[in-house]
PDB file of C-alpha atoms in Angstrom:
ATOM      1  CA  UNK O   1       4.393  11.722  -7.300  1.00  0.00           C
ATOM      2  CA  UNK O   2       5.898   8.709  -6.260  1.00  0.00           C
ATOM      3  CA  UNK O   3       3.747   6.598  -3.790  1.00  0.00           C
ATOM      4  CA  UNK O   4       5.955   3.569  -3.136  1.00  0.00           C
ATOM      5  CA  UNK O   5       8.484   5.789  -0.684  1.00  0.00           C
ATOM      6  CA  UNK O   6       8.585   5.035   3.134  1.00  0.00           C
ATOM      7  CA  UNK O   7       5.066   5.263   5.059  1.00  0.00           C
ATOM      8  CA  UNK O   8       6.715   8.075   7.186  1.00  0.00           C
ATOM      9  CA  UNK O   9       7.465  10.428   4.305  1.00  0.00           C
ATOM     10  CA  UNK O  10       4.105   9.967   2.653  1.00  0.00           C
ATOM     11  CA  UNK O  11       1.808  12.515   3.124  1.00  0.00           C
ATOM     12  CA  UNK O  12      -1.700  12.445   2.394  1.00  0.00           C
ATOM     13  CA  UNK O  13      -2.931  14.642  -0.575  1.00  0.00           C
ATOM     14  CA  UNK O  14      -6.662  15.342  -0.584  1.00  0.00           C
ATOM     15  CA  UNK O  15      -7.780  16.252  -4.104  1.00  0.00           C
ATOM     16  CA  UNK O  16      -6.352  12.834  -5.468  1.00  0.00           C
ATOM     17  CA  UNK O  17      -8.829   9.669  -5.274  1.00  0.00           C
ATOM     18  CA  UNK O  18      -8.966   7.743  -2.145  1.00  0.00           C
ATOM     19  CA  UNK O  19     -10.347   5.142   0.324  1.00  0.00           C
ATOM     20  CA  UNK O  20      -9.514   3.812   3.690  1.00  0.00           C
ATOM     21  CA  UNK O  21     -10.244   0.248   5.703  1.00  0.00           C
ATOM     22  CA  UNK O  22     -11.239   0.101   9.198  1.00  0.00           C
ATOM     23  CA  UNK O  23     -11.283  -3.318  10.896  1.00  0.00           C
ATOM     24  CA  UNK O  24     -12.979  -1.989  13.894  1.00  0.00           C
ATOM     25  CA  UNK O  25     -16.286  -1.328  12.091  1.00  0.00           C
ATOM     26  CA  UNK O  26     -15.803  -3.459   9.297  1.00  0.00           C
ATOM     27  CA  UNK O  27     -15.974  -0.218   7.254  1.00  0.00           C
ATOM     28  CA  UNK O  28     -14.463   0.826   3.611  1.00  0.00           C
ATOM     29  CA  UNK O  29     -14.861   4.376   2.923  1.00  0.00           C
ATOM     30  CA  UNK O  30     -14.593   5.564  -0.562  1.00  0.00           C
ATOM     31  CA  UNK O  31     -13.380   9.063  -0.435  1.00  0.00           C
ATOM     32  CA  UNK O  32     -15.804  11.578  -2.711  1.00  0.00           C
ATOM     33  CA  UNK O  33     -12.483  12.441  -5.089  1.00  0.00           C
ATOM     34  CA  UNK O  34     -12.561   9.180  -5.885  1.00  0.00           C
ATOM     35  CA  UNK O  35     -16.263   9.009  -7.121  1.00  0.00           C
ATOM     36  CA  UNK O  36     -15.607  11.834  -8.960  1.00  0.00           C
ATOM     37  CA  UNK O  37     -12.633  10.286 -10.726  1.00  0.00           C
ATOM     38  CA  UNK O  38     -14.959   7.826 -11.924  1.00  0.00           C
ATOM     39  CA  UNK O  39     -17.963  10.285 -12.639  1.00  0.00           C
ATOM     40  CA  UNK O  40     -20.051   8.788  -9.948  1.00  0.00           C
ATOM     41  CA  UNK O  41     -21.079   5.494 -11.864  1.00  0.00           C
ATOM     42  CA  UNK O  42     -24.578   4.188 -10.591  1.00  0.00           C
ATOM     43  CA  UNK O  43     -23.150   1.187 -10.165  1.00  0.00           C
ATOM     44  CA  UNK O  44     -19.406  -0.268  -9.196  1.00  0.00           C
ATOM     45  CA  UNK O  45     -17.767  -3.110  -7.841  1.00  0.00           C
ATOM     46  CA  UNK O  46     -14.449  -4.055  -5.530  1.00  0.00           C
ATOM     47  CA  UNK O  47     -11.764  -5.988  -7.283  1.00  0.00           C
ATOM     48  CA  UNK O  48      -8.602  -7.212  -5.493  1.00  0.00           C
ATOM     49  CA  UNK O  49      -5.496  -8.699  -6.171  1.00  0.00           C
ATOM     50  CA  UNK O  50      -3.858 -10.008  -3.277  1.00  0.00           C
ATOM     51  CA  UNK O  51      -0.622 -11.380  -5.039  1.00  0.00           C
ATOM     52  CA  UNK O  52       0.330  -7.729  -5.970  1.00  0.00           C
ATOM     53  CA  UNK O  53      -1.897  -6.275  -2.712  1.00  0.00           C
ATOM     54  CA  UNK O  54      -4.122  -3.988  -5.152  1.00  0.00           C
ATOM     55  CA  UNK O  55      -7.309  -2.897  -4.639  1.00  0.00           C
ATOM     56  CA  UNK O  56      -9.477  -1.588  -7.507  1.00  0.00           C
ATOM     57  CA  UNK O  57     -13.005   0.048  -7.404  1.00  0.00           C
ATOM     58  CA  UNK O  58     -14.540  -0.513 -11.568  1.00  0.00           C
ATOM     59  CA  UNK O  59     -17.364   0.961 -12.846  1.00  0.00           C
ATOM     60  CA  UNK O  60     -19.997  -1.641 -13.989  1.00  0.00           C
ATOM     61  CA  UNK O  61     -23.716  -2.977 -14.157  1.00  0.00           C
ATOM     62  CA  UNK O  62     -26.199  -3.712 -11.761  1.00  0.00           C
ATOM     63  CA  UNK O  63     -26.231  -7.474 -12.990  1.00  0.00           C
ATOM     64  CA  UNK O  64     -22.529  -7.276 -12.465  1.00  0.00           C
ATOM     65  CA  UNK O  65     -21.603  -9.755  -9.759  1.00  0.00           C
ATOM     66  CA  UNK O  66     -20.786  -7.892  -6.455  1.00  0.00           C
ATOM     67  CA  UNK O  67     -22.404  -4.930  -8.005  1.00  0.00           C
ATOM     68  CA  UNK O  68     -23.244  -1.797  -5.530  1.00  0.00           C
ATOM     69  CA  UNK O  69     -25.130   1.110  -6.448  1.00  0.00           C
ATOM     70  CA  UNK O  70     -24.231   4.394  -5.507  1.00  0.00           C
ATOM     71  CA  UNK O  71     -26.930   6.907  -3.674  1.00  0.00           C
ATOM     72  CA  UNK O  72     -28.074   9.564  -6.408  1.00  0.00           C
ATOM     73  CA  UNK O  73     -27.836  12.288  -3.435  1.00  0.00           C
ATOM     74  CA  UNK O  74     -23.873  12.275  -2.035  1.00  0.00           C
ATOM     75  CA  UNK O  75     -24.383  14.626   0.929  1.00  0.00           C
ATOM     76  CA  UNK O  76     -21.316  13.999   2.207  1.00  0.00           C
ATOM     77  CA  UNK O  77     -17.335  14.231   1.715  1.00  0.00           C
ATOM     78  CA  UNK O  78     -17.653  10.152   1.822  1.00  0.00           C
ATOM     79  CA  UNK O  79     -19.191   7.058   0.852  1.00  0.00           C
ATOM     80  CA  UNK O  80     -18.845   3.994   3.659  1.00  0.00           C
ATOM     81  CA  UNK O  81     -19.743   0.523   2.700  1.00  0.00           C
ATOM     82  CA  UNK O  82     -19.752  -2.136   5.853  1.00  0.00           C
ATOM     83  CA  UNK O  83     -17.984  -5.532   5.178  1.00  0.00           C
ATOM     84  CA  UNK O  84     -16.613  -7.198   8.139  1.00  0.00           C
ATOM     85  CA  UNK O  85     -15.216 -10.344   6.130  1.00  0.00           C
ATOM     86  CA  UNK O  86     -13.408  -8.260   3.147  1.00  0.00           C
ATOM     87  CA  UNK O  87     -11.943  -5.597   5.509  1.00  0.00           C
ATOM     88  CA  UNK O  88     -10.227  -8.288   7.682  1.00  0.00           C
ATOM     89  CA  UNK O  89      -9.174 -10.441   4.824  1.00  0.00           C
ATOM     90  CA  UNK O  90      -7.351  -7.190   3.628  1.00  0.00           C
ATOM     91  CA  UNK O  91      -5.905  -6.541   7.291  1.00  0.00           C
ATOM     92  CA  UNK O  92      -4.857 -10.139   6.750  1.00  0.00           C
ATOM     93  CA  UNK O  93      -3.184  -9.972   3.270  1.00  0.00           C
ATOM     94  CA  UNK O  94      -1.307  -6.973   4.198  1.00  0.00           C
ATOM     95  CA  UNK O  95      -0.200  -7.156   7.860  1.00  0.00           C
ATOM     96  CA  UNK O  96      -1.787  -4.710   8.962  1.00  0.00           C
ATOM     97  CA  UNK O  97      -2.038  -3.311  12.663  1.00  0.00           C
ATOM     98  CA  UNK O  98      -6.359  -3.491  14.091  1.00  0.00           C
ATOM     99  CA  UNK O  99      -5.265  -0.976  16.137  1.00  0.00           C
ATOM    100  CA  UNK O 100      -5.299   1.345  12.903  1.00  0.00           C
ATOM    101  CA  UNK O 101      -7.316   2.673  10.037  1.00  0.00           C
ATOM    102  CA  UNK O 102      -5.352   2.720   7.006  1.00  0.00           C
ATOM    103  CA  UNK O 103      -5.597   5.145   3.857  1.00  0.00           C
ATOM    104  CA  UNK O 104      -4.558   4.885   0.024  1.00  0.00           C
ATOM    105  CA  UNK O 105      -4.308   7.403  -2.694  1.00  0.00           C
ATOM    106  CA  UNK O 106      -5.552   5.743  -6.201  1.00  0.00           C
ATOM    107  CA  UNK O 107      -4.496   6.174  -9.449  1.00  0.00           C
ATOM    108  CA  UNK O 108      -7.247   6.476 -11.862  1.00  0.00           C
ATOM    109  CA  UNK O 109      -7.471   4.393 -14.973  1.00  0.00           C
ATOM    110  CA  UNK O 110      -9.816   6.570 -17.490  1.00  0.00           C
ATOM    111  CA  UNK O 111      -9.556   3.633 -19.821  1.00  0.00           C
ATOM    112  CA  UNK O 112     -10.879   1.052 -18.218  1.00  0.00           C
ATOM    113  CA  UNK O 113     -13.168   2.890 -15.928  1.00  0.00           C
ATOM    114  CA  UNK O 114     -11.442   2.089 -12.490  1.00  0.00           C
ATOM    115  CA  UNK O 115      -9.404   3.334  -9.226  1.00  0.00           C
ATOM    116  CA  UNK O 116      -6.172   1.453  -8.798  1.00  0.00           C
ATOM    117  CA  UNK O 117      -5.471   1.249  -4.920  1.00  0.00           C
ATOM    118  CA  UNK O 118      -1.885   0.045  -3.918  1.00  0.00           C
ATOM    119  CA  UNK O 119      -2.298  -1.350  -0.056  1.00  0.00           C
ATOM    120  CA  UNK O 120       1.725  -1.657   0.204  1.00  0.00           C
ATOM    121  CA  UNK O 121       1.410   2.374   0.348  1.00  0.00           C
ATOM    122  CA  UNK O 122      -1.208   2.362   2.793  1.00  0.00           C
ATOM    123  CA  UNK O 123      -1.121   5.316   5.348  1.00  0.00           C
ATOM    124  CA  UNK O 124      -1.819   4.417   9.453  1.00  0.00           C
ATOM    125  CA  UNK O 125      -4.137   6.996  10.792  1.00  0.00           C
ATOM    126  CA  UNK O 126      -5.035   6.739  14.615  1.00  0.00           C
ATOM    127  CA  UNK O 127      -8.920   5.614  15.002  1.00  0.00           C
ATOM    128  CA  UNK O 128     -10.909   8.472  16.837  1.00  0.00           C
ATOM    129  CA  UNK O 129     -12.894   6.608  19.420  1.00  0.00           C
TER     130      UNK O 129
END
């Protein structure tokens, strides 16, 4: 499937890895397809390129710098991290609307242990207030 077409004719597929951003709460929430994709590592780490507007979640060590560990128990559909400062840095970088949470399908990469996010196919989704 071909992710780079118009935001109006994407729809959003739930079995494939995902994430959204909302500036509101300063919240990144790592869908549970995604931890799956990447076997639920005990540990992982953010990774973004903002000349190409990707955003990558990598498996890696707890001594790895910006390391977070994952909860042993996932009791829910969803895994939210708070950070104020990277969420609006992304809004930032990509021109987004704070009125709206935005979503992003992944691509996995097996190989090197990682989610590939592309933000220039980001979804708007209303917030629920």
């Amino acid at each position: 499937m071909n992710w780079r077409c118009q935001m109006e004719q994407t729809t959003w597929n739930y079995s494939d890895p995902g994430i959204s951003f909302a500036i509101s709460y300063g919240r990144i929430t790592i869908f549970k397809t995604t931890l799956k994709a990447l076997n639920y590592p005990p540990y992982f780490r953010f990774l973004l390129d903002t000349d190409h507007k990707q955003f990558g979640i990598e498996c890696c060590g707890y001594e790895s710098d910006g390391s977070h560990q994952l909860l042993d128990v996932m009791t829910r559909e969803h895994y939210d991290i708070k950070s104020m400062d990277l969420v609006r840095f992304i809004y930032e970088t990509c021109g987004w609307d704070k009125k709206y949470t935005y979503r992003i399908n992944g691509i996995a990469m097996p190989d090197h242990r990682m989610i590939v996010f592309d933000l220039t196919t980001a979804l708007k989704v209303d917030e629920f207030l």
